[in-house]
Amino acid sequence: MEEEEAIRRSNALEKDDIEYLRDDILDEQYLFEGVKLTDAEEREMRYKKKIYELVKKRSEEDETQSEYRIPDAYDEEGHVNQEKRFAVSLQRYNLDSAGDKMNPFAEQEAWEEHQMGKASLKYGSKNKNQSNDYEYVFEDKIDFIRDSVIDGENLDELHSELPDKSKEKSALEMLQEERKTLPIYPYRDELLQAVNEYQVLVIVGETGSGKTTQIPQYLHEAGYTKQGKVGCTQPRRVAAMSVAARVSQEMGVKLGHEAHCTSEKTILKYMTDGMLLREILSEPNLESYSVLMVDEAHERTLSTDILFGLLKDLIKFRSDLKLLISSATLDAEKFSDYFGSAPIFKIPGRRYPVEIHYTKAPEADYIDAAIVTVLQIHVTQSPGDILVFLTGQEEIETADEILKHRTRGLGSKIAELIICPIYANLPTELQAKIFEPTPEGARKVVLATNIAETSLTIDGIKYVIDPGFSKVKSYNPRTGMESLLVHPISKASAMQRAGRSGRTGPGKCFRLYTLHNYHKDMDDNTVPEIQRTNLANVVLILKSLGIDDLVNFDFIDPPPEEALLKALELLFALSALNKLGELTKVGRRMAEFPLDPMLSKMIVASDKDKCSDEIITIAAMLSVGNSIFYRPKDKQVHADNARMNFHLGNVGDHIALLRVYNSWRECNYSTQWCYENYIQVRSMKRARDIRDQLEGLLERVEIEVTSNLNDLDAIKKAITSGFFPHSAKLQKNGSYWTVKHPQRVHIHPSSGLAQVLPRWVVYHELVLTTKEYMRQVTELKPEWLVEIAPHYYQLKDVEDPISKKMPRGAGRAKE
DNA sequence: GAGCACTGC
């Protein structure tokens, strides 16, 4: 009976299932060797082995090649470059596949060998492998070598000087007591003296030293706020807001008065770096400030880099302005050099030691390696949660599935493993799961993107698994194409990731690459954003500040000259600059909007077509990005159907976005409506915020808010006024050819027009993934191009040889 | 018929 059933089931097995099955057997044998199984468990195991043997035997008969899981392709712009991935792991992979060709059953043999090894390990050899230098976390698949320990800092204080909560104290007094326990407190007077003495100071302080909350308060206490505000910039909005809230609590004032926000009385202001940048536009000398602190400068955001250039110049004219640059250790010298050898002031952080482990040999499949490592930690290491860094949503979903599968069925034999995925596009309700405390006896494993590297901290993490990759946005100024590619992280990122394990106690970090990889294949620092992004917006801001010689602007790291020229070229085409490179009236109006120039131009142009109301909605929706539609893996069909409702009539993606927003507004910004239509509430709220802001700005540039919803052509024309450089023409084979700077592109499959293929389109952006895709596409009448941008398009550009052969409308699906 | 790290205005 059991035999027959096994044969029947083995016939139905897919390749993936076989791998799962084998993994199950291996897991089970490894994890529970020596543990007495119940009868049922033993039967189950016997049964699984039977199926596996049957499948194995059959595959031998078929003489099929055994398959090794190939590491994900590392795509480069336009092609796949395997070599560029960690060379060593590649080497190993090549060796393996060479072996494959000679022996199609290599994998099966390896499995048998493995089983043999198991038998001998049982009798004691396991322990012999362990020594102090080599810590074998598991002998099975991945060997780790303990390499170093990042020392903890300032720990005595942490234990001894906690505030005495036994005495009766007011909340404010308690907060004041707590302030004194921060690592920065003993350095207060020394720091103030240094600020007094030098105009620019580089402050090096680990997270947890209290620098962000305390330094502005110290400056206030020392009287700097009598001459002007103390401003402090953060790369992220949430950080700025939460710090402001904390500080106003400590100062015993209401948020928005003494700390943060805009009123006359504001003395401490926490803001994003982008906000300060825009403030310089209206107040070039920043007269209302006496001190500026650029926090988290090592993150090198686009705005931080621009601020550096502007502030370096500004302090020459404002000798009374104090500048503090706060950074993590690695970049401090560089900042100091840039600001004329400014002194560096070091503040210890509050961190526990972290042990760093490297793999002994490179791992070709890092997802698999990460999963194995999770299971090993779970079985062999003391309690504490695990954080795994992966590159994207898809990887996280895959890892989630495999982990669930592998732990299922183990039931009560191992402690519970709670799997929590986290990435930016995950709906908020699901994100909350990672902050729930782990129940007694269970262990939490967080599968995260880079979001966990800087943007959020999770308590209770003791183990970090770092495969060493992340997705990096890059920009090709020649083609104007953006791409999001998997790339090895920098050493600085690796340190940051490791540090995430030592926040609440001593931690361990398992790096799924070798020490050799770390030294040879990883850059010291991540390439700053300014060198891998579209600079159109930056150039417009600098131009409106009267900075004309951009090539010689004092960037701390200059962007590629080609990117600057491309940006100038675009601004000229949009009529924001004249032939002399001077800002025009249109350009001045555009600069008022905190958007990419093509979006700003679209808004400014909407005045003419009397559809500014619709256009600012579209601009807001486009700025939110591609996180409007929610498409869970198990409900893709429903989600796609819901999405197509907004595309009825093949109106194009821009109008579809407008319909989404208007429908949401009509039902009173209902959350329920979002759920029903597979729309992300969070993104919609953000779109609403941006839209409100844009509406306010319309008034400033004296554009009336007018609605022209019935004339879709007017709306499309306004879109074209901003995006005419992004036009493309259909080719016979269904691909498109961009009109200027010709290259082959395709409509992204998520577009409502992907099946429709209009002859002419205007697109929002080009992205390179598996192909060159246009994302957010709307149909266009070619004569508009000549009408709207006669300086850019001539009749010959839009003459359409196809149209002479095909009647109008051919090549399109029925509407 | 593909796939999207993060952030900001």
Short mmCIF file of N, CA and C (backbone and C1' of nucleotides) in Angstrom, two decimals, chain A residues 237 424 594 631 749 769-770 773 775, chain B:
data_model
loop_
_atom_site.label_atom_id
_atom_site.label_comp_id
_atom_site.label_asym_id
_atom_site.label_seq_id
_atom_site.Cartn_x
_atom_site.Cartn_y
_atom_site.Cartn_z
N ARG A 237 12.32 62.27 6.07
CA ARG A 237 11.24 63.05 6.66
C ARG A 237 10.80 62.48 8.01
N ALA A 424 9.53 48.47 1.40
CA ALA A 424 8.81 49.74 1.38
C ALA A 424 7.40 49.62 0.82
N PRO A 594 8.81 71.70 -6.47
CA PRO A 594 9.81 70.73 -6.03
C PRO A 594 9.69 69.43 -6.80
N ARG A 631 -0.43 44.55 -5.76
CA ARG A 631 -0.62 43.31 -6.52
C ARG A 631 -0.05 42.13 -5.75
N PRO A 749 4.81 46.02 -19.52
CA PRO A 749 3.61 45.17 -19.48
C PRO A 749 2.56 45.61 -18.46
N THR A 769 15.11 46.86 -17.20
CA THR A 769 15.06 45.68 -16.33
C THR A 769 15.47 44.50 -17.20
N THR A 770 14.48 43.73 -17.67
CA THR A 770 14.86 42.68 -18.61
C THR A 770 14.95 43.22 -20.03
N TYR A 773 12.19 49.45 -21.05
CA TYR A 773 10.75 49.69 -20.97
C TYR A 773 10.41 51.16 -20.77
N ARG A 775 7.69 53.39 -18.96
CA ARG A 775 6.70 53.22 -17.91
C ARG A 775 5.81 54.46 -17.86
P DG B 1 2.72 38.51 -25.12
"O5'" DG B 1 3.16 39.11 -23.71
"C5'" DG B 1 4.11 40.17 -23.57
"C4'" DG B 1 4.36 40.38 -22.10
"C3'" DG B 1 5.21 39.29 -21.44
"O3'" DG B 1 6.17 39.93 -20.62
"C1'" DG B 1 3.20 39.55 -20.24
P DA B 2 7.49 39.13 -20.35
"O5'" DA B 2 8.07 40.02 -19.16
"C5'" DA B 2 8.41 41.37 -19.43
"C4'" DA B 2 8.42 42.16 -18.14
"C3'" DA B 2 9.23 41.52 -17.02
"O3'" DA B 2 9.81 42.60 -16.35
"C1'" DA B 2 7.04 41.86 -16.29
P DG B 3 11.26 42.54 -16.00
"O5'" DG B 3 11.19 43.11 -14.53
"C5'" DG B 3 10.42 44.27 -14.25
"C4'" DG B 3 9.93 44.18 -12.83
"C3'" DG B 3 10.89 43.45 -11.91
"O3'" DG B 3 11.27 44.33 -10.88
"C1'" DG B 3 8.70 42.67 -11.60
P DC B 4 12.59 45.06 -11.20
"O5'" DC B 4 12.81 46.21 -10.18
"C5'" DC B 4 13.08 45.98 -8.85
"C4'" DC B 4 12.34 47.00 -8.06
"C3'" DC B 4 11.34 46.37 -7.09
"O3'" DC B 4 11.61 46.90 -5.82
"C1'" DC B 4 10.32 48.07 -8.38
P DA B 5 12.12 45.89 -4.81
"O5'" DA B 5 13.38 46.68 -4.26
"C5'" DA B 5 13.17 47.93 -3.66
"C4'" DA B 5 14.32 48.14 -2.71
"C3'" DA B 5 14.11 49.38 -1.86
"O3'" DA B 5 13.37 49.07 -0.73
"C1'" DA B 5 16.24 49.39 -2.86
P DC B 6 12.18 50.00 -0.30
"O5'" DC B 6 12.90 51.40 -0.02
"C5'" DC B 6 13.64 51.54 1.18
"C4'" DC B 6 14.50 52.76 1.08
"C3'" DC B 6 13.72 54.06 1.02
"O3'" DC B 6 13.22 54.40 2.28
"C1'" DC B 6 15.54 54.12 -0.47
P DT B 7 11.87 55.19 2.39
"O5'" DT B 7 12.32 56.69 2.10
"C5'" DT B 7 13.39 57.25 2.87
"C4'" DT B 7 13.94 58.42 2.13
"C3'" DT B 7 12.92 59.48 1.78
"O3'" DT B 7 12.61 60.22 2.93
"C1'" DT B 7 14.42 59.16 -0.03
P DG B 8 11.23 60.92 3.06
"O5'" DG B 8 11.46 62.26 2.23
"C5'" DG B 8 12.56 63.10 2.57
"C4'" DG B 8 12.77 64.08 1.46
"C3'" DG B 8 11.48 64.78 1.03
"O3'" DG B 8 11.28 65.90 1.88
"C1'" DG B 8 12.71 64.04 -0.87
P DC B 9 9.84 66.51 2.03
"O5'" DC B 9 9.85 67.66 0.93
"C5'" DC B 9 10.91 68.59 0.86
"C4'" DC B 9 10.85 69.18 -0.52
"C3'" DC B 9 9.47 69.76 -0.81
"O3'" DC B 9 9.53 71.17 -0.81
"C1'" DC B 9 10.25 68.32 -2.58
#
